[in-house]
Short mmCIF file of C-alpha atoms in Angstrom, two decimals:
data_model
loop_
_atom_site.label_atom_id
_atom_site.label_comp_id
_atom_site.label_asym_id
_atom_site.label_seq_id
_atom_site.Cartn_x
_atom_site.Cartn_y
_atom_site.Cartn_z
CA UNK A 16 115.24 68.16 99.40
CA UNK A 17 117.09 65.27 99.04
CA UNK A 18 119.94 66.11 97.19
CA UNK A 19 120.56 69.34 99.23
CA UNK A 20 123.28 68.99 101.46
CA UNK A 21 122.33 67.35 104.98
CA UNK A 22 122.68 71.18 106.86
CA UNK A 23 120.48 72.49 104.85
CA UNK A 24 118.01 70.18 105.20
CA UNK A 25 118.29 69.81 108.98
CA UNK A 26 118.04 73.70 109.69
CA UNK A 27 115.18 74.04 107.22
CA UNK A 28 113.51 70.77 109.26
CA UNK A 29 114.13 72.92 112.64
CA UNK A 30 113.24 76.08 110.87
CA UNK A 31 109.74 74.42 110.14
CA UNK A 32 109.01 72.35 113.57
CA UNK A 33 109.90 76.11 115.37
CA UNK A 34 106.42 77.21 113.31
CA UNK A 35 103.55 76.91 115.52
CA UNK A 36 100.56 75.69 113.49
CA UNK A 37 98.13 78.52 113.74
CA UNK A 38 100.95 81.01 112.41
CA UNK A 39 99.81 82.12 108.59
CA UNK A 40 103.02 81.63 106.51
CA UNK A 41 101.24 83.31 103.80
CA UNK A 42 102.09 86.74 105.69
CA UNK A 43 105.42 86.33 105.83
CA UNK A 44 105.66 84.61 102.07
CA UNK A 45 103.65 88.04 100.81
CA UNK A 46 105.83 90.28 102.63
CA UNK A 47 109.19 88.40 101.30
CA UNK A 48 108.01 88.69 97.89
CA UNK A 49 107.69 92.42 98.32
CA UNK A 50 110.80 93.04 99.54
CA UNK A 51 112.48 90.82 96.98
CA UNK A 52 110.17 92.30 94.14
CA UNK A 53 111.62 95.98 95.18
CA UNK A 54 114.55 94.88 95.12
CA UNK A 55 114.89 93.42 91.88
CA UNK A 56 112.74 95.79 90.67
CA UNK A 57 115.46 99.00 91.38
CA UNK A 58 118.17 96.59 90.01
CA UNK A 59 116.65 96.58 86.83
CA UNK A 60 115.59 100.17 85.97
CA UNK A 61 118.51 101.46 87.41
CA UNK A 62 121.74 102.47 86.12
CA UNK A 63 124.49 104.15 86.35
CA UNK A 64 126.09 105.32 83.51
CA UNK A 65 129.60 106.05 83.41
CA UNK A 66 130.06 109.30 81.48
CA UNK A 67 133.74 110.97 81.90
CA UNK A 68 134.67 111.07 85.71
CA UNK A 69 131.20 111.70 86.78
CA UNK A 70 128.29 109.30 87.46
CA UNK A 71 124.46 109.83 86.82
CA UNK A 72 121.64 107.83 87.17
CA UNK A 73 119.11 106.63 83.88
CA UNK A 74 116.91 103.99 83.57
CA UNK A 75 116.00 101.53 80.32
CA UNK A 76 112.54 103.10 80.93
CA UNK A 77 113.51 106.36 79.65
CA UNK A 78 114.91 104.63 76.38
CA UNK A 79 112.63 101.70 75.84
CA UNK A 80 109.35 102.84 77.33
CA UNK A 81 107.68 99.59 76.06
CA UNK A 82 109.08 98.10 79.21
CA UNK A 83 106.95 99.62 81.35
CA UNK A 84 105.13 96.10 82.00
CA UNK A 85 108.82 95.42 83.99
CA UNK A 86 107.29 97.96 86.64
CA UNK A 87 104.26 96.25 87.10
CA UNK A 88 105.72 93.03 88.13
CA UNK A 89 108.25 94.40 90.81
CA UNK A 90 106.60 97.42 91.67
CA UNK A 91 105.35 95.57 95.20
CA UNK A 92 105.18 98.60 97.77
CA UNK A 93 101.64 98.42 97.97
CA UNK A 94 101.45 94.64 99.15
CA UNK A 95 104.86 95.20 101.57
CA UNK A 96 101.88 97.99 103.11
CA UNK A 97 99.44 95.94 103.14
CA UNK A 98 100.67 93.31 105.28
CA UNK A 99 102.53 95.98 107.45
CA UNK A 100 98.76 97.14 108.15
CA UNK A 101 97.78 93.79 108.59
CA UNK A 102 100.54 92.99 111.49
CA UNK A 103 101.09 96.29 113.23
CA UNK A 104 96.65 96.45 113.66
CA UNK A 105 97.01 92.59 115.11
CA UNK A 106 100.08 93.15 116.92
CA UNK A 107 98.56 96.53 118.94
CA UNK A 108 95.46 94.19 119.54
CA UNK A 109 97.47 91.80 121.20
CA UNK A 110 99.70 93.86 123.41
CA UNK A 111 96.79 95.85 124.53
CA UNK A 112 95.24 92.24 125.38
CA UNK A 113 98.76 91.70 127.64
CA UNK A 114 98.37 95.31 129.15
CA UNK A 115 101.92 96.28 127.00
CA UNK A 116 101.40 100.40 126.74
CA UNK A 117 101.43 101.84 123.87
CA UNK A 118 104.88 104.12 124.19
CA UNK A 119 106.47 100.39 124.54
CA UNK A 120 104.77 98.60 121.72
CA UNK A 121 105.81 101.66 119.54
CA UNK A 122 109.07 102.16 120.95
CA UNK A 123 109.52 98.23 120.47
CA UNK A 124 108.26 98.44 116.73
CA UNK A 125 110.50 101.65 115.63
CA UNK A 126 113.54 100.37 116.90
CA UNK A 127 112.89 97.13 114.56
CA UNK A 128 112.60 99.95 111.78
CA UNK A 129 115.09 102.57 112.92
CA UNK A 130 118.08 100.40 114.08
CA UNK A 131 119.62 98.91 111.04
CA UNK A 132 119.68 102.59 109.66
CA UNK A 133 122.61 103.64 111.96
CA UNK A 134 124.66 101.49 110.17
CA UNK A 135 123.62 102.61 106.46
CA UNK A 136 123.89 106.50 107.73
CA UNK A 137 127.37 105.41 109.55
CA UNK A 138 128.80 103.85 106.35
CA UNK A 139 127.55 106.63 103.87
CA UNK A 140 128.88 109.90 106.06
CA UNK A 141 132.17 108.68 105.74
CA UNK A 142 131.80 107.29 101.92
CA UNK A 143 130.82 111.04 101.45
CA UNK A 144 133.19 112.53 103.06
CA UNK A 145 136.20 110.85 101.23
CA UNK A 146 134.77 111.29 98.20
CA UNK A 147 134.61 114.82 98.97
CA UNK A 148 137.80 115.21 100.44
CA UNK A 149 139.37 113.36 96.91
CA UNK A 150 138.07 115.52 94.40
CA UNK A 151 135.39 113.51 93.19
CA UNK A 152 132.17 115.25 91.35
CA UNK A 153 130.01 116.38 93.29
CA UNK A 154 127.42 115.35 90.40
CA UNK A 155 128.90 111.94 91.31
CA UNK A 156 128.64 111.89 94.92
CA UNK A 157 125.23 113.47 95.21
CA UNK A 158 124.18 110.99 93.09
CA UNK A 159 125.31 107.96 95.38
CA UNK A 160 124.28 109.31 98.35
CA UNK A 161 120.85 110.01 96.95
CA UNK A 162 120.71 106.50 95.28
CA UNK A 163 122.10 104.86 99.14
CA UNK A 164 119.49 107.05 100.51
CA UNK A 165 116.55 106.73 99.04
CA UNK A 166 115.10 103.57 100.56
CA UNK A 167 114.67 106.39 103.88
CA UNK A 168 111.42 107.66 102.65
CA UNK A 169 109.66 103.95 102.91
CA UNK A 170 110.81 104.40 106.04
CA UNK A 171 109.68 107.43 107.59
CA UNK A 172 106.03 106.66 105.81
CA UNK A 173 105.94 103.31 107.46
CA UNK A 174 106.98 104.72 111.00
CA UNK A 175 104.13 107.64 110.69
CA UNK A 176 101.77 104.99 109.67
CA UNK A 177 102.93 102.30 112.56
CA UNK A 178 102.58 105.13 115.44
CA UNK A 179 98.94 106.09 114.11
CA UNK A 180 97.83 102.62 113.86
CA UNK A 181 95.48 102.89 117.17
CA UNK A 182 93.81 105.51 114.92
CA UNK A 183 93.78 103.93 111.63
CA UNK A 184 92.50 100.28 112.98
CA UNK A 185 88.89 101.39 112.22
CA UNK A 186 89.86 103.58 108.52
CA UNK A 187 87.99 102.22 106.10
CA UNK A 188 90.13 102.16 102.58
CA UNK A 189 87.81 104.43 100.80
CA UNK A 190 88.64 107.51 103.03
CA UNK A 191 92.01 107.92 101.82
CA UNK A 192 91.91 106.96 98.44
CA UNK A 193 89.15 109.92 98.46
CA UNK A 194 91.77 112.19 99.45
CA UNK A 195 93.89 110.91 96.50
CA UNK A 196 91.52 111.57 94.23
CA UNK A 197 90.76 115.04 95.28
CA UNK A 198 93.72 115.83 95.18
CA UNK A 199 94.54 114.60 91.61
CA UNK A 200 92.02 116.23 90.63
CA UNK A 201 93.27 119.47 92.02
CA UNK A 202 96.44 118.87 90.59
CA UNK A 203 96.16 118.07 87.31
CA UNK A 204 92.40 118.80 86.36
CA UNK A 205 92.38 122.64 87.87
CA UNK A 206 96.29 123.76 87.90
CA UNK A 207 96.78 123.69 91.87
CA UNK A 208 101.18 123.33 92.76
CA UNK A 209 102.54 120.19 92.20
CA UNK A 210 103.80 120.74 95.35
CA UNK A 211 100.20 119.40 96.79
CA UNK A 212 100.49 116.25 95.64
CA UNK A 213 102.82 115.07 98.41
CA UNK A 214 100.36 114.95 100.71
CA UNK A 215 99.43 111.21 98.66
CA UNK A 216 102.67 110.20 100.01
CA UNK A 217 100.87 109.57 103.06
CA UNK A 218 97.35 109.36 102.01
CA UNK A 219 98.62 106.64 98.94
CA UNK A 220 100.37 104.59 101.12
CA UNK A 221 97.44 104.81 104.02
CA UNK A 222 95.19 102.81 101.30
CA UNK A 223 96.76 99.57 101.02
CA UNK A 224 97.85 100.09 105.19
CA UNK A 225 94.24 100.31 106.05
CA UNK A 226 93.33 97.48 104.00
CA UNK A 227 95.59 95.64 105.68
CA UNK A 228 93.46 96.17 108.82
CA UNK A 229 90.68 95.26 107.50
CA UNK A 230 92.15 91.99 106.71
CA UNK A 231 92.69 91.81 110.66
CA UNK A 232 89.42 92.97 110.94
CA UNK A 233 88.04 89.78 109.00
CA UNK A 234 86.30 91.92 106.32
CA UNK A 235 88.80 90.40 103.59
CA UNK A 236 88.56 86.63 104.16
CA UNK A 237 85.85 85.56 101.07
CA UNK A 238 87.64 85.40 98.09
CA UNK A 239 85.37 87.81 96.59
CA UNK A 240 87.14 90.59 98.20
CA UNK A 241 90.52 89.87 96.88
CA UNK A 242 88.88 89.72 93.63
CA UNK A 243 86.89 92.76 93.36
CA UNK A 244 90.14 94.63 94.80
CA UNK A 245 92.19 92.72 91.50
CA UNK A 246 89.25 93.74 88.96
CA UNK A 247 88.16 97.11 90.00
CA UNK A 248 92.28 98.02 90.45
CA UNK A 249 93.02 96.72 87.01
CA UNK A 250 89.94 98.33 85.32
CA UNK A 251 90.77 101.90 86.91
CA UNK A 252 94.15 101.76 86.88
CA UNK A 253 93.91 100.67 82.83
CA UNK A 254 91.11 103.89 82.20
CA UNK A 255 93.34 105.88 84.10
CA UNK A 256 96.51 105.11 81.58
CA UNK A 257 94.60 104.71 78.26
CA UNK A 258 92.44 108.49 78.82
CA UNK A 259 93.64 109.73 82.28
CA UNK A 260 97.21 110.56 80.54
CA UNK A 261 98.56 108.70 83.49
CA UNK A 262 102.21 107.25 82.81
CA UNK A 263 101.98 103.38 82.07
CA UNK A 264 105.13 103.06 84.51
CA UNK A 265 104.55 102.63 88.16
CA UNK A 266 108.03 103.81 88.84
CA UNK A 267 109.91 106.94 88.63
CA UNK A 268 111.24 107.53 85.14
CA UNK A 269 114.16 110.34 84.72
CA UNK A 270 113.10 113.04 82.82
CA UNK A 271 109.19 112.06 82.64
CA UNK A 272 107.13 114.74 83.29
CA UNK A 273 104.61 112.89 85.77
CA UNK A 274 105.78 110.16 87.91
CA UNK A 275 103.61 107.90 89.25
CA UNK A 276 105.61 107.33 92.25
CA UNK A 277 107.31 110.02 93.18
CA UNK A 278 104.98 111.52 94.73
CA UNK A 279 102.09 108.31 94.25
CA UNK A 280 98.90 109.18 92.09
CA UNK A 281 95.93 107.94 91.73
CA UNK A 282 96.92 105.65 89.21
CA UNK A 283 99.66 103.97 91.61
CA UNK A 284 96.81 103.97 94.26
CA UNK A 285 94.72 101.69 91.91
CA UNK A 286 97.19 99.55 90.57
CA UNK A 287 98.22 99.06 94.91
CA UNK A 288 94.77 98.11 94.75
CA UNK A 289 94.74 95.36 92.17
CA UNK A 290 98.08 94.13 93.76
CA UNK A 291 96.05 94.08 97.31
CA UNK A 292 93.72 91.91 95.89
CA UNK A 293 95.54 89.48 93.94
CA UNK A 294 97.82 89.24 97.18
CA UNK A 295 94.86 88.22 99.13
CA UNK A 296 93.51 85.68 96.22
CA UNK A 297 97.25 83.95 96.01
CA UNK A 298 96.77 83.54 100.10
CA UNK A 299 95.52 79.56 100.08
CA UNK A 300 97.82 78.79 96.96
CA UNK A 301 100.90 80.31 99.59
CA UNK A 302 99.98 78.57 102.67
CA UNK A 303 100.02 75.32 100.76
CA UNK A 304 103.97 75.85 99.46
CA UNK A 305 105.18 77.47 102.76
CA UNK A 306 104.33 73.80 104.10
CA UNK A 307 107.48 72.81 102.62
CA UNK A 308 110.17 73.42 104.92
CA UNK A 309 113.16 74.37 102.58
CA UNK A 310 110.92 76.75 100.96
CA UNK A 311 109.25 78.13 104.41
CA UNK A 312 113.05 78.11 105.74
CA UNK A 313 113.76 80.48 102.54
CA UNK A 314 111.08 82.94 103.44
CA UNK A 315 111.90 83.00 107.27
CA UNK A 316 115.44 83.61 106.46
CA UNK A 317 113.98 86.55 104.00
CA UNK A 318 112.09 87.96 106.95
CA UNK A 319 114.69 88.08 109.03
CA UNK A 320 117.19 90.03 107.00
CA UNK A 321 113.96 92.39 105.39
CA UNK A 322 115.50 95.43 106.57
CA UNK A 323 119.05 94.75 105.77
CA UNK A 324 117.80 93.11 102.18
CA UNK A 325 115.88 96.85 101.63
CA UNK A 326 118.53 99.42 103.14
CA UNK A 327 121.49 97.47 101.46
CA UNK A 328 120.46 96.59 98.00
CA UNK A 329 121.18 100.04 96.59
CA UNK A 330 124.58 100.11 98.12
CA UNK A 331 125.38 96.63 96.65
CA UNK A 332 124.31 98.04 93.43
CA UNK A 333 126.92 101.17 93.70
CA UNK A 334 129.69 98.83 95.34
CA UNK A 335 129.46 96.79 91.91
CA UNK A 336 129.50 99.79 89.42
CA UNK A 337 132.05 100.96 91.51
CA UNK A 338 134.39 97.84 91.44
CA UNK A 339 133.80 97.47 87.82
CA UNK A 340 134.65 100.54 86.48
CA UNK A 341 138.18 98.93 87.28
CA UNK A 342 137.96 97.12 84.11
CA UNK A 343 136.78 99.83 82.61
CA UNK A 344 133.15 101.05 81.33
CA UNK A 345 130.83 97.33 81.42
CA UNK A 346 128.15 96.74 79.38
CA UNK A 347 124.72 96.38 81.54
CA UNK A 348 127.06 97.59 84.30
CA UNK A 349 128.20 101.75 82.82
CA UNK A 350 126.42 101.53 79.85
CA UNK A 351 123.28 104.06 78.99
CA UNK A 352 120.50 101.40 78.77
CA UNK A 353 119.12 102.42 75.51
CA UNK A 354 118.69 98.83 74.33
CA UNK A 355 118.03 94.98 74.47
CA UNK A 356 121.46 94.15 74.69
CA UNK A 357 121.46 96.19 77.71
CA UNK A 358 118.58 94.48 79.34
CA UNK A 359 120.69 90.96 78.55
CA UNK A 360 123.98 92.29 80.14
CA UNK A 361 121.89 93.68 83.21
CA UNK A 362 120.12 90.59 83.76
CA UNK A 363 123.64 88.60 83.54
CA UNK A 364 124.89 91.25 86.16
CA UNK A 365 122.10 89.87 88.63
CA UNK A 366 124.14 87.11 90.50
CA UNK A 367 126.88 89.48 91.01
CA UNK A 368 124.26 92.08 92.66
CA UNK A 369 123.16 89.34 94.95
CA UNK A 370 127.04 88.36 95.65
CA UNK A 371 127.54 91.73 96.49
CA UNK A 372 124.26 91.79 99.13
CA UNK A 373 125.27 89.03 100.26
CA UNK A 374 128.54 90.56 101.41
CA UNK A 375 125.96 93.54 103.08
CA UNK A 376 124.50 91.23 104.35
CA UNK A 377 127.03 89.43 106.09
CA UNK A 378 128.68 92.56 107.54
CA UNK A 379 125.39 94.52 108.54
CA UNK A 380 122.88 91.80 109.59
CA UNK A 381 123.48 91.89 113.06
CA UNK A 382 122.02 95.29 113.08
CA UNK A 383 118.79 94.11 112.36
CA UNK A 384 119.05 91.95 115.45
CA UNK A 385 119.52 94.79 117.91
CA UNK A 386 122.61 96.61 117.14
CA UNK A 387 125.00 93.61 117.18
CA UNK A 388 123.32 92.47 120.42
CA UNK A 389 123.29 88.77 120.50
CA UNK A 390 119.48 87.52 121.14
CA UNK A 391 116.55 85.02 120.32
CA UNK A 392 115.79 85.90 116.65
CA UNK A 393 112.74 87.35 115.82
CA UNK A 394 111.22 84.87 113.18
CA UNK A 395 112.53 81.99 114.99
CA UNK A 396 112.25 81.68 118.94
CA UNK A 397 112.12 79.03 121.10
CA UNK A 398 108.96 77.79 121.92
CA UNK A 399 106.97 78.75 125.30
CA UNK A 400 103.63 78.45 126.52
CA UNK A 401 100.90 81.10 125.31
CA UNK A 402 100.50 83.84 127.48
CA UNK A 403 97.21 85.46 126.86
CA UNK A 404 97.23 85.67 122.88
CA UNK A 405 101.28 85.87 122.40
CA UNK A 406 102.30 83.40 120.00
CA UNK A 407 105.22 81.16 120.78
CA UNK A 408 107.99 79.76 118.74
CA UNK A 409 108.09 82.20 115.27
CA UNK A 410 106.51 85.21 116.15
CA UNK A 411 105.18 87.71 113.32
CA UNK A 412 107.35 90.86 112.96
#
């Protein structure tokens, strides 16, 4: 840290003596990483291609199907659930311990969820509207409101899956991933509607949510569990690719016939799995770096803006494309992604995405701390005595 400049240092040093000991940085460094891999992740198997005055999404996937390792690296959902498990199961414990009801832990926990959405549904009803009202193609516009959009449906999952959490603090993991199964099996073994598979959205997602409470519980602390989770995940996952006729990607590909995401199989479920568990193996190795305080400072600052970071990155996406097309059709930028060269321009593009989410950032952050109410931040408080299990200075989200 020495050659950073001295502010940085100093609010990274204050950033790190806020921490009280016994809080388990490797939480929030897991949870950062998730956000940031999902982010990334959309960034590059996303694009939108410039083709007369109209604008449609594709994705290098479609093209170069040999990339589907990319998806494996930044398709993170499954960890960003398992530590939301993990923190919403300890965080009823303790305001049950305080006597907080539960209408007011929920309330307290949606509205962390929910508020930062007023701006993103603010912005895009009147970025529809005009586009609308100037003649633009409705191919075009449907596609960039779906695209802003579509980071809702984590959402509403998560929020189902936070209010049931007095139920689901006992569900062992094996329960719902039954149900996934089944109804794979139903789906693509004896011909039942598609249409059934969308009950995984919440069954999927309730797998690496209920492992999370089991971490709570304790039942995930030996190392042995993180790596039968990693082993068994890989080996199914792999069987369920190589002679399941599973997709290799773990995202949405245009076109595909099967998605493994959209709604999530049981080959997403497994590969969650084997993400769970090398999550909970990389634990120790993340505790040790988050000692550091620049890079704990990084992931506190992460945490903070999570919701912002998610909602926003799409828009920053479109606000570039849109911007660019100034200059005419880009390379990486309006470009159908039907090659390397297209992977090279997109990853040059990259610092200009985070530019632009910066600038979201900037203008929408305060949403994330109540609306544009001034108060004590949520990752970073100021420290006060213990009060029957509530932690003091940074408190867990």
């Amino acid at each position: 840290m020495s050659r950073l400049p001295a502010a940085i240092r100093d609010t990274a040093a204050r950033v790190d003596a806020a921490t009280p000991d016994r809080r388990d940085r490797a939480v929030d460094a897991l949870r950062a990483g998730a956000i940031l891999g999902v982010v990334l992740g959309h960034w590059l198997v996303t694009a939108l291609v410039a083709d007369g005055r109209a604008l449609h999404t594709a994705s290098p996937l479609q093209h170069m199907p040999w990339l589907a390792p990319v998806s494996w690296a930044f398709q993170t959902l499954a960890v960003f659930f398992l530590v939301g498990g993990h923190v919403a199961t300890r965080s009823h414990a303790s305001a049950r311990a305080r006597g907080l009801p539960y209408h007011r832990w929920l309330r307290d926990r949606l509205a962390r969820l929910f508020t930062p959405v007023a701006a993103l549904l603010t912005l895009w009803t009147v970025v529809t509207v005009a586009l609308l009202l100037s003649g633009a193609e409705f191919t075009t516009t449907r596609t960039l409101v779906k695209l802003a959009l579509s980071p809702l449906w984590f959402l509403l999952v998560f929020a189902v899956l936070t209010a049931a959490t007095p139920l689901l603090a006992r569900l062992h993991p094996l329960w719902p991933l039954a149900v996934v199964l089944h109804l794979d099996l139903l789906r693509f073994g004896l011909g039942a509607p598609d249409a059934l598979g969308w009950l995984n959205v919440a069954a999927g997602w309730l797998v690496p949510y209920a492992l999370g409470a089991a971490w709570t519980r304790g039942e995930l602390e030996r190392r042995r569990s993180g790596w039968i989770l990693l082993l068994s995940g890989t080996a199914a996952t792999a069987a369920l690719v190589a002679w399941g006729g599973y997709p290799a990607s773990m995202v949405g590909v245009p076109g595909a016939g099967v998605s493994n995401l959209d709604p999530p199989t049981l080959a997403a479920v497994t590969f969650g799995l084997a993400q769970c568990g090398l999550a909970l193996l990389l634990r120790e190795r993340l505790r040790g770096a988050m000692r550091g305080p620049l890079a704990w400072a990084a992931v506190a600052l992460v945490n903070l803006s999570a919701m912002t970071i998610f909602l926003w990155h799409q828009t920053a996406l479109m606000a570039t494309t849109a911007i660019g097309l100034l200059a005419g059709r880009l390379p990486g930028l309006h470009t159908v992604p039907d090659g390397l060269g297209w992977v090279a321009a997109r990853i040059a593009w990259l610092p200009v995405l985070v530019l632009a989410l910066a600038v979201c950032w900037a203008a929408f952050r305060s949403w994330e701390r109540g609306g544009g109410r001034r108060g004590r931040s949520r990752v970073v408080a100021a420290h006060r005595p213990p009060d029957r299990g509530a932690t003091k200075g940074v408190r867990h989200v």
